[in-house]
CSV table of C-alpha atoms in Angstrom, one decimal:
chain,number,residue,atom,x,y,z
A,1,MET,CA,110.6,79.4,34.0
A,2,LYS,CA,109.0,76.2,35.2
A,3,LYS,CA,111.8,74.1,33.8
A,4,ARG,CA,114.3,76.4,35.5
A,5,SER,CA,112.4,76.2,38.8
A,6,LEU,CA,112.3,72.4,38.6
A,7,ALA,CA,116.0,72.3,37.9
A,8,ALA,CA,116.6,74.5,41.0
A,9,LEU,CA,114.4,72.2,43.0
A,10,MET,CA,116.3,69.1,41.9
A,11,LEU,CA,119.6,70.8,42.9
A,12,SER,CA,118.2,71.8,46.2
A,13,LEU,CA,117.0,68.3,46.9
A,14,LEU,CA,120.3,66.8,45.8
A,15,LEU,CA,122.2,68.8,48.3
A,16,VAL,CA,120.3,67.4,51.2
A,17,VAL,CA,119.4,63.8,50.3
A,18,GLY,CA,120.6,61.3,52.8
A,19,ILE,CA,122.1,63.8,55.2
A,20,LEU,CA,119.9,63.4,58.3
A,21,THR,CA,122.4,61.2,60.1
A,22,SER,CA,123.9,62.5,63.4
A,23,CYS,CA,127.0,64.6,63.1
A,24,ALA,CA,128.6,62.8,66.1
A,25,GLY,CA,132.0,61.4,65.1
A,26,ARG,CA,131.9,62.7,61.6
A,27,HIS,CA,135.0,64.2,59.9
A,28,THR,CA,137.4,62.7,62.5
A,29,ALA,CA,141.0,62.9,61.3
A,30,VAL,CA,143.6,60.3,62.2
A,31,SER,CA,147.2,61.2,61.4
A,32,PRO,CA,149.8,58.5,60.9
A,33,ASP,CA,150.9,58.8,64.5
A,34,SER,CA,147.5,59.0,66.1
A,35,PRO,CA,145.8,56.2,68.0
A,36,PRO,CA,142.7,54.9,66.3
A,37,ALA,CA,140.3,56.4,69.0
A,38,ALA,CA,142.0,59.8,69.1
A,39,PRO,CA,139.8,62.9,68.6
A,40,ALA,CA,140.2,65.0,65.6
A,41,ALA,CA,143.4,66.9,65.8
A,42,GLU,CA,145.9,68.6,63.5
A,43,SER,CA,149.2,66.9,63.1
A,44,SER,CA,152.5,68.4,62.1
A,45,ASP,CA,155.9,67.1,61.3
A,46,GLN,CA,157.5,70.4,62.4
A,47,PRO,CA,159.8,70.5,65.4
A,48,ALA,CA,158.0,71.1,68.7
A,49,ASP,CA,158.9,74.8,69.1
A,50,ARG,CA,157.6,75.6,65.6
A,51,GLU,CA,154.5,73.5,66.2
A,52,ALA,CA,153.8,75.6,69.3
A,53,GLY,CA,153.6,78.6,67.0
A,54,THR,CA,157.1,80.1,67.2
A,55,GLY,CA,159.4,80.8,64.3
A,56,SER,CA,162.8,82.3,63.9
A,57,ALA,CA,161.2,85.8,63.6
A,58,GLY,CA,158.9,85.2,66.5
A,59,GLN,CA,155.9,84.9,64.2
A,60,ALA,CA,153.4,82.0,64.3
A,61,GLU,CA,153.9,79.3,61.8
A,62,PRO,CA,150.8,78.2,60.0
A,63,ARG,CA,149.8,74.6,60.9
A,64,GLN,CA,150.4,72.1,58.3
A,65,THR,CA,148.4,68.9,57.7
A,66,ALA,CA,150.4,65.7,58.0
A,67,TYR,CA,149.9,63.4,55.1
A,68,PRO,CA,148.9,60.7,54.6
A,69,LEU,CA,145.7,61.8,56.4
A,70,THR,CA,142.9,59.5,57.3
A,71,ILE,CA,139.6,61.3,57.9
A,72,THR,CA,135.9,60.5,58.1
A,73,ASP,CA,133.9,62.3,55.4
A,74,GLY,CA,130.3,63.3,55.3
A,75,ALA,CA,129.2,59.9,54.1
A,76,GLY,CA,130.7,58.3,57.2
A,77,ARG,CA,133.6,56.7,55.2
A,78,GLN,CA,137.2,56.6,56.3
A,79,VAL,CA,139.1,58.3,53.5
A,80,THR,CA,142.9,58.4,53.2
A,81,ILE,CA,144.4,61.5,51.5
A,82,ALA,CA,147.8,60.2,50.5
A,83,ALA,CA,149.4,63.6,49.9
A,84,GLU,CA,148.5,67.3,49.8
A,85,PRO,CA,146.0,67.7,47.0
A,86,ARG,CA,147.2,69.8,44.1
A,87,ARG,CA,144.6,69.1,41.5
A,88,VAL,CA,141.0,69.1,42.7
A,89,ILE,CA,137.7,68.6,41.0
A,90,SER,CA,134.5,69.8,42.7
A,91,VAL,CA,131.3,68.1,41.6
A,92,ALA,CA,129.0,70.4,43.6
A,93,PRO,CA,128.6,74.2,43.7
A,94,SER,CA,128.7,74.3,47.5
A,95,ASN,CA,132.1,72.6,47.6
A,96,THR,CA,133.4,75.0,45.0
A,97,GLU,CA,132.3,77.9,47.1
A,98,LEU,CA,134.0,76.4,50.1
A,99,MET,CA,137.3,75.9,48.3
A,100,PHE,CA,137.4,79.6,47.3
A,101,ALA,CA,136.4,80.7,50.8
A,102,LEU,CA,139.4,78.7,52.2
A,103,GLY,CA,141.7,80.4,49.7
A,104,LYS,CA,142.2,77.2,47.8
A,105,GLY,CA,140.3,78.0,44.6
A,106,ASP,CA,143.6,77.8,42.7
A,107,LEU,CA,143.7,74.1,43.3
A,108,LEU,CA,140.5,73.5,41.3
A,109,VAL,CA,141.0,72.1,37.8
A,110,GLY,CA,137.4,71.1,37.2
A,111,ARG,CA,133.9,71.9,38.4
A,112,SER,CA,130.3,71.0,37.7
A,113,ASP,CA,128.0,72.8,35.3
A,114,TRP,CA,126.1,74.4,38.2
A,115,ASP,CA,129.2,76.0,39.8
A,116,ASP,CA,128.7,79.8,39.2
A,117,TYR,CA,130.0,81.4,42.3
A,118,PRO,CA,132.3,83.1,42.9
A,119,PRO,CA,132.3,84.4,39.3
A,120,GLU,CA,135.9,83.2,38.7
A,121,ALA,CA,134.7,79.7,39.2
A,122,GLN,CA,133.1,79.8,35.8
A,123,GLU,CA,136.6,80.1,34.3
A,124,ILE,CA,137.4,76.6,35.5
A,125,GLU,CA,136.8,73.8,33.1
A,126,SER,CA,133.4,72.0,33.5
A,127,ILE,CA,133.2,68.3,33.8
A,128,GLY,CA,129.4,68.1,33.3
A,129,GLY,CA,126.6,67.6,35.8
A,130,PHE,CA,126.0,65.6,39.0
A,131,TYR,CA,124.5,62.5,37.5
A,132,SER,CA,126.3,62.4,34.2
A,133,PRO,CA,129.7,63.9,34.4
A,134,ASP,CA,132.2,63.5,31.5
A,135,TYR,CA,134.4,60.7,32.9
A,136,GLU,CA,136.9,61.1,30.1
A,137,LYS,CA,137.2,64.8,30.8
A,138,ILE,CA,137.7,64.0,34.5
A,139,ILE,CA,140.5,61.5,33.8
A,140,SER,CA,142.2,64.0,31.4
A,141,LEU,CA,142.4,66.6,34.1
A,142,GLU,CA,144.4,64.2,36.3
A,143,PRO,CA,142.8,65.0,39.6
A,144,ASP,CA,144.2,63.8,42.9
A,145,LEU,CA,141.0,64.6,44.7
A,146,LEU,CA,137.3,64.9,43.9
A,147,LEU,CA,134.8,66.7,46.2
A,148,LEU,CA,131.3,65.4,46.1
A,149,THR,CA,128.0,65.3,48.0
A,150,SER,CA,126.0,62.2,49.0
A,151,GLY,CA,123.6,62.7,46.1
A,152,SER,CA,126.2,61.5,43.6
A,153,VAL,CA,126.7,58.0,45.1
A,154,GLU,CA,126.8,56.2,41.7
A,155,VAL,CA,129.3,58.8,40.4
A,156,ARG,CA,131.4,58.4,43.4
A,157,GLU,CA,131.5,54.6,43.2
A,158,LYS,CA,132.4,54.7,39.5
A,159,LEU,CA,135.2,57.2,40.1
A,160,GLU,CA,136.6,55.0,42.9
A,161,ASN,CA,136.0,51.5,41.6
A,162,ASP,CA,136.6,52.1,37.8
A,163,TYR,CA,139.2,54.8,37.9
A,164,GLY,CA,140.9,54.5,41.3
A,165,LEU,CA,140.3,58.1,42.2
A,166,THR,CA,140.1,59.6,45.7
A,167,THR,CA,136.8,61.2,46.6
A,168,PHE,CA,135.7,63.1,49.7
A,169,VAL,CA,132.1,63.8,50.5
A,170,LEU,CA,130.7,66.9,52.2
A,171,ASN,CA,127.2,66.5,53.4
A,172,PRO,CA,126.0,69.0,56.1
A,173,SER,CA,122.3,69.3,56.9
A,174,ASN,CA,122.6,72.1,59.5
A,175,PHE,CA,125.0,74.7,60.7
A,176,GLU,CA,126.9,72.5,63.2
A,177,GLU,CA,127.5,69.9,60.5
A,178,LEU,CA,128.6,72.7,58.1
A,179,TYR,CA,131.1,73.9,60.6
A,180,GLU,CA,132.4,70.3,60.9
A,181,GLY,CA,132.6,69.9,57.2
A,182,ILE,CA,134.5,73.2,56.7
A,183,LEU,CA,137.1,72.2,59.4
A,184,ALA,CA,137.4,68.7,57.7
A,185,LEU,CA,138.0,70.2,54.3
A,186,GLY,CA,140.5,72.6,55.8
A,187,GLN,CA,142.5,69.5,57.0
A,188,VAL,CA,142.1,67.8,53.7
A,189,VAL,CA,143.5,70.7,51.6
A,190,ASN,CA,145.9,72.0,54.2
A,191,ALA,CA,144.0,75.1,55.0
A,192,GLN,CA,143.3,74.5,58.7
A,193,GLU,CA,143.7,78.0,60.0
A,194,ALA,CA,141.6,79.5,57.1
A,195,ALA,CA,138.9,77.0,57.9
A,196,GLU,CA,139.0,77.8,61.6
A,197,ALA,CA,138.7,81.5,60.9
A,198,LEU,CA,135.8,81.0,58.5
A,199,VAL,CA,133.9,78.9,61.0
A,200,ALA,CA,134.6,81.5,63.8
A,201,ASP,CA,133.3,84.3,61.6
A,202,MET,CA,130.1,82.3,60.7
A,203,GLN,CA,129.5,81.4,64.4
A,204,ARG,CA,129.9,85.0,65.5
A,205,GLU,CA,127.3,86.1,63.0
A,206,VAL,CA,124.8,83.4,63.8
A,207,GLU,CA,125.2,84.1,67.5
A,208,ALA,CA,124.7,87.9,66.9
A,209,ILE,CA,121.5,87.3,65.0
A,210,ALA,CA,120.2,84.8,67.5
A,211,GLY,CA,120.9,87.2,70.3
A,212,LYS,CA,119.1,90.0,68.6
A,213,VAL,CA,116.0,88.1,67.7
A,214,ALA,CA,115.8,86.9,71.3
A,215,LEU,CA,114.4,90.3,72.0
A,216,ALA,CA,111.5,89.8,69.6
A,217,GLU,CA,108.0,89.8,71.0
A,218,ASN,CA,106.7,87.3,68.5
A,219,ARG,CA,107.8,84.5,66.2
A,220,PRO,CA,106.0,84.7,62.9
A,221,VAL,CA,105.0,81.5,61.2
A,222,VAL,CA,106.9,81.1,58.0
A,223,PHE,CA,106.2,78.9,55.0
A,224,TYR,CA,109.0,78.3,52.4
A,225,GLN,CA,107.8,77.2,49.0
A,226,VAL,CA,110.2,74.8,47.3
A,227,TRP,CA,107.6,73.8,44.7
A,228,HIS,CA,103.9,74.5,44.1
A,229,ASP,CA,102.6,71.3,42.5
A,230,PRO,CA,102.6,69.3,44.6
A,231,ILE,CA,103.1,71.8,47.4
A,232,THR,CA,106.7,71.1,48.7
A,233,THR,CA,108.4,72.9,51.5
A,234,ALA,CA,111.4,72.8,53.8
A,235,GLY,CA,110.9,70.9,57.0
A,236,PRO,CA,113.0,69.8,60.0
A,237,GLY,CA,116.4,68.7,59.0
A,238,SER,CA,116.9,71.3,56.3
A,239,PHE,CA,119.1,74.4,56.4
A,240,ILE,CA,116.0,76.5,55.7
A,241,ASP,CA,114.3,75.2,58.8
A,242,ASP,CA,117.5,76.0,60.7
A,243,MET,CA,117.5,79.6,59.4
A,244,ILE,CA,113.8,80.2,60.1
A,245,ARG,CA,114.3,79.2,63.7
A,246,ILE,CA,117.5,81.0,64.3
A,247,ALA,CA,116.1,84.2,62.6
A,248,GLY,CA,113.2,84.2,65.1
A,249,GLY,CA,110.5,82.4,63.2
A,250,THR,CA,108.4,79.3,63.4
A,251,ASN,CA,108.4,76.9,60.4
A,252,ALA,CA,104.9,76.3,59.1
A,253,ALA,CA,106.1,72.8,58.3
A,254,SER,CA,107.5,72.1,61.7
A,255,PHE,CA,105.0,69.2,62.0
A,256,ALA,CA,106.6,67.4,59.1
A,257,GLY,CA,109.1,64.6,59.8
A,258,GLU,CA,111.4,65.1,56.9
A,259,PRO,CA,113.4,67.9,55.3
A,260,TRP,CA,111.5,68.3,52.1
A,261,PRO,CA,107.8,67.2,52.8
A,262,VAL,CA,104.9,67.4,50.4
A,263,ILE,CA,101.9,68.9,52.1
A,264,SER,CA,98.3,69.5,51.2
A,265,LEU,CA,96.7,72.8,50.5
A,266,GLU,CA,94.4,72.1,53.5
A,267,GLU,CA,97.5,71.7,55.8
A,268,LEU,CA,99.0,74.9,54.5
A,269,VAL,CA,95.7,76.9,55.0
A,270,SER,CA,95.5,75.4,58.5
A,271,ALA,CA,99.0,76.5,59.3
A,272,ASP,CA,98.1,80.0,58.1
A,273,PRO,CA,101.6,81.4,57.8
A,274,ASP,CA,102.3,85.0,58.5
A,275,ILE,CA,105.1,85.1,55.8
A,276,ILE,CA,105.6,83.0,52.7
A,277,VAL,CA,109.1,82.9,51.2
A,278,THR,CA,109.8,81.8,47.6
A,279,ALA,CA,112.9,81.3,45.5
A,280,SER,CA,112.5,84.5,43.5
A,281,GLU,CA,110.3,87.6,43.1
A,282,ALA,CA,108.7,86.0,40.0
A,283,ALA,CA,107.6,83.0,42.1
A,284,ALA,CA,106.3,85.4,44.8
A,285,ARG,CA,104.1,87.1,42.2
A,286,GLU,CA,102.6,83.8,41.2
A,287,VAL,CA,101.8,82.9,44.8
A,288,ARG,CA,100.0,86.2,45.3
A,289,GLU,CA,97.7,85.4,42.5
A,290,ARG,CA,97.3,81.6,43.1
A,291,PRO,CA,93.7,80.4,43.4
A,292,GLY,CA,93.0,78.9,46.8
A,293,TRP,CA,95.8,80.7,48.6
A,294,GLU,CA,94.0,84.1,49.0
A,295,SER,CA,92.7,83.2,52.5
A,296,ILE,CA,96.2,82.7,53.9
A,297,ALA,CA,97.4,85.5,56.2
A,298,ALA,CA,100.6,86.1,54.3
A,299,VAL,CA,98.8,86.6,51.0
A,300,LYS,CA,96.1,88.8,52.5
A,301,GLU,CA,98.6,91.0,54.3
A,302,GLY,CA,101.0,91.2,51.4
A,303,ARG,CA,103.8,89.3,53.1
A,304,VAL,CA,104.8,87.0,50.2
A,305,LEU,CA,108.5,87.5,49.7
A,306,GLY,CA,111.0,86.4,47.0
A,307,LEU,CA,114.6,85.7,47.8
A,308,PRO,CA,117.2,87.8,46.0
A,309,ASP,CA,119.2,84.6,45.3
A,310,GLU,CA,117.9,81.2,46.1
A,311,ASN,CA,121.4,79.8,46.5
A,312,ILE,CA,122.0,81.7,49.7
A,313,VAL,CA,119.6,79.3,51.5
A,314,VAL,CA,120.2,76.0,49.6
A,315,ARG,CA,123.9,75.8,49.1
A,316,PRO,CA,125.7,74.7,52.3
A,317,GLY,CA,128.5,77.2,52.4
A,318,PRO,CA,129.6,80.6,53.7
A,319,ARG,CA,126.8,82.4,51.9
A,320,LEU,CA,124.2,80.7,54.1
A,321,ILE,CA,125.0,83.6,56.5
A,322,GLN,CA,123.6,86.0,53.9
A,323,GLY,CA,120.4,83.8,53.8
A,324,LEU,CA,120.2,83.9,57.6
A,325,GLN,CA,120.6,87.7,57.6
A,326,TRP,CA,117.9,88.0,54.9
A,327,PHE,CA,115.5,85.9,57.0
A,328,ALA,CA,116.2,87.9,60.2
A,329,ARG,CA,115.7,91.3,58.5
A,330,ASN,CA,112.4,90.2,56.9
A,331,LEU,CA,111.0,88.3,59.9
A,332,HIS,CA,111.9,91.1,62.4
A,333,PRO,CA,112.5,94.3,60.5
A,334,GLU,CA,111.9,96.3,63.7
A,335,LEU,CA,115.1,94.8,65.1
A,336,PHE,CA,117.3,95.3,62.1
A,337,GLU,CA,116.5,98.8,61.0
A,338,GLN,CA,119.5,100.7,59.7
C-alpha cells in the first residue's frame, strides 16, 4: 500500500508543479485576422448572419474555431494549432477527463498509463507514463496534438524538438485557472460551446456551495494529509486549499508559503485541526492509530476522514466539483442534510 500511496503522491505533485504563476493573460487566443493585442475571442469563417447565431431553420449555429489558431497555453507559450485536431494523445489523466467532458473523447488515440476515468478511457491505447512514454508508440499513432501538463517538460521538448509534434499544456492551480484552461481547450479542439457550458455548470455549483456555507457559524480547521513521513500537506496554491476554503473551512497549513509543504509534527499539533482528511479510508485508519497524533482534536474526536476517491481532489477537471461537495458536506453536515 505504501508504494501505491507514494505513486499517488507523485502523481498529485506532478499535476501542480510549477503552476503558481498568475493566470492573467493565459490561454489568450489569436485568430488569423485578430490584432496581436486582442482579447481572447472565438473566430468564425461563417457569414455574418450565421455567426450571429441564425441559420436557415432559425436555429443557432454552433460556433466554429478558425484555424490556424494561435493561443497561449498553460505554460505561457504561444502555440499554433494548424488545423482542427483529429488525432489527440493525452499524457495526463486530467486532460483525458476534460476531453471526454467536452464530448471529444472520440478524438483520443492515446493516453497515459494513469488515465482510468471515465471507464471507456481505458479502452484507448496507452503510450506509457509521464516521464518515460513510448515515443515509438506515440509516433505510430500519428497524433496531430498532444495534451500535457507542466510536469512533463522534458517529454514535451523531445516531442517538439525531435519529432516536430504539436503540444498544448494545461496547468491550472485553482478553479479560475481551471475555467480558463477548459475554455482554451474548447477553442483548441473546436468545442467552444461545450466548454462554456461546462464552465458555467461548475461555476454555478461552486457559487451555490459558497453561498450555503456562508451561513455557517464556524470554520473548522482542516488538515489534508498528502504523505505521513515526512508530514506533507496541501498549502496555499493547491486545489485542496481552494476547496477547503470554499467549503467553509480553514486550512491548517494556511501558514505555509507553498502548495505542498512539509511540516513538523510540532507544527501540526500546534495547528490542532478539527478535521483530518486522507486519501482513503485505509489511510484514515492509520492516522487514528499513529503515535504522537492522539492529542490532536480531530483524532480525539473521531473526525479523521478518508476520501472515497483521491482523484476528485487532485485531478484538475470536472470531478473537482465532487471533491468540493464532499468537503462541504463533511465540514458542515448541518447545512447539507438531505
